[in-house]
Amino acid sequence: MVKDFTFLLQEKWRIASDRPGSGNAKNIGSVRDVSALIEGSGPFVAYGQQVFDDYWTNYLTEDMARAIESDVPYRNLGEYWKWRNRVVQAS
């Protein structure tokens, strides 16, 4: 018998990871720490939903980048901020 469930409901951007859920697809991964899931304290919480949306809208896998003859612009939030700063400066 299974008992003592904890149910949680969070907006995706609050529990999203900066890494895909699988290695070969653009699936948005989630944090794995149970307390972070319950509290909704993933890495994007410090920056807000707009950064989450921008990050995952512009995220490219190796296959996606190769298809458009480009490099992968970033693989994590640290690389994202470097990429984003270059894009803003070039505008």
mmCIF file with all atom_site columns, C-alpha atoms in Angstrom:
data_model
loop_
_atom_site.group_PDB
_atom_site.id
_atom_site.type_symbol
_atom_site.label_atom_id
_atom_site.label_alt_id
_atom_site.label_comp_id
_atom_site.label_asym_id
_atom_site.label_entity_id
_atom_site.label_seq_id
_atom_site.pdbx_PDB_ins_code
_atom_site.Cartn_x
_atom_site.Cartn_y
_atom_site.Cartn_z
_atom_site.occupancy
_atom_site.B_iso_or_equiv
_atom_site.pdbx_formal_charge
_atom_site.auth_seq_id
_atom_site.auth_comp_id
_atom_site.auth_asym_id
_atom_site.auth_atom_id
_atom_site.pdbx_PDB_model_num
ATOM 1  C CA . MET A 1 1  ? 0.000  0.000  0.000   1.00 0.00 ? 1  MET A CA 1
ATOM 2  C CA . VAL A 1 2  ? 1.252  3.459  -0.896  1.00 0.00 ? 2  VAL A CA 1
ATOM 3  C CA . LYS A 1 3  ? 0.452  6.410  1.347   1.00 0.00 ? 3  LYS A CA 1
ATOM 4  C CA . ASP A 1 4  ? 1.769  9.763  2.537   1.00 0.00 ? 4  ASP A CA 1
ATOM 5  C CA . PHE A 1 5  ? 1.786  11.579 -0.800  1.00 0.00 ? 5  PHE A CA 1
ATOM 6  C CA . THR A 1 6  ? 2.999  15.119 -1.318  1.00 0.00 ? 6  THR A CA 1
ATOM 7  C CA . PHE A 1 7  ? 1.373  16.911 -4.235  1.00 0.00 ? 7  PHE A CA 1
ATOM 8  C CA . LEU A 1 8  ? 2.883  20.020 -5.716  1.00 0.00 ? 8  LEU A CA 1
ATOM 9  C CA . LEU A 1 9  ? 1.856  22.501 -8.320  1.00 0.00 ? 9  LEU A CA 1
ATOM 10 C CA . GLN A 1 10 ? 4.349  25.019 -9.671  1.00 0.00 ? 10 GLN A CA 1
ATOM 11 C CA . GLU A 1 11 ? 4.680  27.071 -12.822 1.00 0.00 ? 11 GLU A CA 1
ATOM 12 C CA . LYS A 1 12 ? 7.199  25.430 -15.157 1.00 0.00 ? 12 LYS A CA 1
ATOM 13 C CA . TRP A 1 13 ? 9.658  28.339 -15.073 1.00 0.00 ? 13 TRP A CA 1
ATOM 14 C CA . ARG A 1 14 ? 9.890  28.053 -11.270 1.00 0.00 ? 14 ARG A CA 1
ATOM 15 C CA . ILE A 1 15 ? 11.069 24.421 -11.371 1.00 0.00 ? 15 ILE A CA 1
ATOM 16 C CA . ALA A 1 16 ? 12.838 24.337 -14.727 1.00 0.00 ? 16 ALA A CA 1
ATOM 17 C CA . SER A 1 17 ? 16.487 23.462 -15.027 1.00 0.00 ? 17 SER A CA 1
ATOM 18 C CA . ASP A 1 18 ? 18.862 25.172 -17.445 1.00 0.00 ? 18 ASP A CA 1
ATOM 19 C CA . ARG A 1 19 ? 19.520 21.791 -19.072 1.00 0.00 ? 19 ARG A CA 1
ATOM 20 C CA . PRO A 1 20 ? 17.253 19.762 -21.333 1.00 0.00 ? 20 PRO A CA 1
ATOM 21 C CA . GLY A 1 21 ? 15.368 16.805 -19.917 1.00 0.00 ? 21 GLY A CA 1
ATOM 22 C CA . SER A 1 22 ? 17.049 14.539 -22.453 1.00 0.00 ? 22 SER A CA 1
ATOM 23 C CA . GLY A 1 23 ? 20.291 14.880 -24.334 1.00 0.00 ? 23 GLY A CA 1
ATOM 24 C CA . ASN A 1 24 ? 19.015 14.871 -27.892 1.00 0.00 ? 24 ASN A CA 1
ATOM 25 C CA . ALA A 1 25 ? 15.831 16.925 -27.709 1.00 0.00 ? 25 ALA A CA 1
ATOM 26 C CA . LYS A 1 26 ? 14.773 20.406 -26.675 1.00 0.00 ? 26 LYS A CA 1
ATOM 27 C CA . ASN A 1 27 ? 12.761 19.147 -23.707 1.00 0.00 ? 27 ASN A CA 1
ATOM 28 C CA . ILE A 1 28 ? 12.843 21.546 -20.788 1.00 0.00 ? 28 ILE A CA 1
ATOM 29 C CA . GLY A 1 29 ? 14.352 19.727 -17.835 1.00 0.00 ? 29 GLY A CA 1
ATOM 30 C CA . SER A 1 30 ? 13.321 20.216 -14.223 1.00 0.00 ? 30 SER A CA 1
ATOM 31 C CA . VAL A 1 31 ? 15.294 20.529 -11.026 1.00 0.00 ? 31 VAL A CA 1
ATOM 32 C CA . ARG A 1 32 ? 15.680 17.178 -9.291  1.00 0.00 ? 32 ARG A CA 1
ATOM 33 C CA . ASP A 1 33 ? 15.858 18.249 -5.677  1.00 0.00 ? 33 ASP A CA 1
ATOM 34 C CA . VAL A 1 34 ? 12.502 17.539 -4.017  1.00 0.00 ? 34 VAL A CA 1
ATOM 35 C CA . SER A 1 35 ? 12.623 20.615 -1.773  1.00 0.00 ? 35 SER A CA 1
ATOM 36 C CA . ALA A 1 36 ? 13.364 22.843 -4.803  1.00 0.00 ? 36 ALA A CA 1
ATOM 37 C CA . LEU A 1 37 ? 10.380 21.301 -6.587  1.00 0.00 ? 37 LEU A CA 1
ATOM 38 C CA . ILE A 1 38 ? 8.080  21.875 -3.612  1.00 0.00 ? 38 ILE A CA 1
ATOM 39 C CA . GLU A 1 39 ? 9.335  25.434 -3.016  1.00 0.00 ? 39 GLU A CA 1
ATOM 40 C CA . GLY A 1 40 ? 9.483  26.348 -6.714  1.00 0.00 ? 40 GLY A CA 1
ATOM 41 C CA . SER A 1 41 ? 13.072 27.489 -6.339  1.00 0.00 ? 41 SER A CA 1
ATOM 42 C CA . GLY A 1 42 ? 14.729 26.504 -9.610  1.00 0.00 ? 42 GLY A CA 1
ATOM 43 C CA . PRO A 1 43 ? 17.568 28.520 -11.169 1.00 0.00 ? 43 PRO A CA 1
ATOM 44 C CA . PHE A 1 44 ? 15.275 30.834 -13.164 1.00 0.00 ? 44 PHE A CA 1
ATOM 45 C CA . VAL A 1 45 ? 13.414 32.134 -10.097 1.00 0.00 ? 45 VAL A CA 1
ATOM 46 C CA . ALA A 1 46 ? 16.174 34.683 -9.451  1.00 0.00 ? 46 ALA A CA 1
ATOM 47 C CA . TYR A 1 47 ? 15.715 36.116 -12.975 1.00 0.00 ? 47 TYR A CA 1
ATOM 48 C CA . GLY A 1 48 ? 11.997 35.721 -13.689 1.00 0.00 ? 48 GLY A CA 1
ATOM 49 C CA . GLN A 1 49 ? 9.798  34.183 -16.312 1.00 0.00 ? 49 GLN A CA 1
ATOM 50 C CA . GLN A 1 50 ? 11.000 36.515 -19.084 1.00 0.00 ? 50 GLN A CA 1
ATOM 51 C CA . VAL A 1 51 ? 14.559 35.159 -18.812 1.00 0.00 ? 51 VAL A CA 1
ATOM 52 C CA . PHE A 1 52 ? 13.224 31.586 -18.706 1.00 0.00 ? 52 PHE A CA 1
ATOM 53 C CA . ASP A 1 53 ? 11.207 32.227 -21.878 1.00 0.00 ? 53 ASP A CA 1
ATOM 54 C CA . ASP A 1 54 ? 14.149 33.872 -23.650 1.00 0.00 ? 54 ASP A CA 1
ATOM 55 C CA . TYR A 1 55 ? 16.548 31.106 -22.571 1.00 0.00 ? 55 TYR A CA 1
ATOM 56 C CA . TRP A 1 56 ? 14.395 28.256 -23.853 1.00 0.00 ? 56 TRP A CA 1
ATOM 57 C CA . THR A 1 57 ? 13.196 30.106 -26.964 1.00 0.00 ? 57 THR A CA 1
ATOM 58 C CA . ASN A 1 58 ? 16.801 30.579 -28.114 1.00 0.00 ? 58 ASN A CA 1
ATOM 59 C CA . TYR A 1 59 ? 18.182 27.257 -26.820 1.00 0.00 ? 59 TYR A CA 1
ATOM 60 C CA . LEU A 1 60 ? 19.637 25.026 -29.540 1.00 0.00 ? 60 LEU A CA 1
ATOM 61 C CA . THR A 1 61 ? 20.647 21.388 -29.328 1.00 0.00 ? 61 THR A CA 1
ATOM 62 C CA . GLU A 1 62 ? 23.684 20.195 -31.296 1.00 0.00 ? 62 GLU A CA 1
ATOM 63 C CA . ASP A 1 63 ? 21.373 18.834 -34.025 1.00 0.00 ? 63 ASP A CA 1
ATOM 64 C CA . MET A 1 64 ? 19.376 22.054 -34.250 1.00 0.00 ? 64 MET A CA 1
ATOM 65 C CA . ALA A 1 65 ? 22.542 24.160 -34.495 1.00 0.00 ? 65 ALA A CA 1
ATOM 66 C CA . ARG A 1 66 ? 24.030 21.862 -37.131 1.00 0.00 ? 66 ARG A CA 1
ATOM 67 C CA . ALA A 1 67 ? 20.830 22.087 -39.202 1.00 0.00 ? 67 ALA A CA 1
ATOM 68 C CA . ILE A 1 68 ? 21.211 25.869 -39.458 1.00 0.00 ? 68 ILE A CA 1
ATOM 69 C CA . GLU A 1 69 ? 25.008 25.710 -39.753 1.00 0.00 ? 69 GLU A CA 1
ATOM 70 C CA . SER A 1 70 ? 25.540 27.435 -36.425 1.00 0.00 ? 70 SER A CA 1
ATOM 71 C CA . ASP A 1 71 ? 27.262 26.814 -33.136 1.00 0.00 ? 71 ASP A CA 1
ATOM 72 C CA . VAL A 1 72 ? 25.359 26.011 -29.973 1.00 0.00 ? 72 VAL A CA 1
ATOM 73 C CA . PRO A 1 73 ? 25.127 29.477 -28.369 1.00 0.00 ? 73 PRO A CA 1
ATOM 74 C CA . TYR A 1 74 ? 24.992 28.248 -24.744 1.00 0.00 ? 74 TYR A CA 1
ATOM 75 C CA . ARG A 1 75 ? 24.500 25.135 -22.615 1.00 0.00 ? 75 ARG A CA 1
ATOM 76 C CA . ASN A 1 76 ? 23.724 26.631 -19.190 1.00 0.00 ? 76 ASN A CA 1
ATOM 77 C CA . LEU A 1 77 ? 22.750 29.912 -17.524 1.00 0.00 ? 77 LEU A CA 1
ATOM 78 C CA . GLY A 1 78 ? 26.341 31.121 -17.191 1.00 0.00 ? 78 GLY A CA 1
ATOM 79 C CA . GLU A 1 79 ? 26.937 30.700 -20.921 1.00 0.00 ? 79 GLU A CA 1
ATOM 80 C CA . TYR A 1 80 ? 23.491 32.180 -21.646 1.00 0.00 ? 80 TYR A CA 1
ATOM 81 C CA . TRP A 1 81 ? 24.392 35.449 -19.879 1.00 0.00 ? 81 TRP A CA 1
ATOM 82 C CA . LYS A 1 82 ? 27.633 35.714 -21.873 1.00 0.00 ? 82 LYS A CA 1
ATOM 83 C CA . TRP A 1 83 ? 25.709 35.047 -25.098 1.00 0.00 ? 83 TRP A CA 1
ATOM 84 C CA . ARG A 1 84 ? 22.890 37.455 -24.179 1.00 0.00 ? 84 ARG A CA 1
ATOM 85 C CA . ASN A 1 85 ? 25.376 40.242 -23.348 1.00 0.00 ? 85 ASN A CA 1
ATOM 86 C CA . ARG A 1 86 ? 27.052 39.766 -26.755 1.00 0.00 ? 86 ARG A CA 1
ATOM 87 C CA . VAL A 1 87 ? 23.681 39.873 -28.523 1.00 0.00 ? 87 VAL A CA 1
ATOM 88 C CA . VAL A 1 88 ? 22.667 43.070 -26.698 1.00 0.00 ? 88 VAL A CA 1
ATOM 89 C CA . GLN A 1 89 ? 26.011 44.758 -27.434 1.00 0.00 ? 89 GLN A CA 1
ATOM 90 C CA . ALA A 1 90 ? 25.749 43.852 -31.125 1.00 0.00 ? 90 ALA A CA 1
ATOM 91 C CA . SER A 1 91 ? 22.275 45.437 -31.388 1.00 0.00 ? 91 SER A CA 1
#
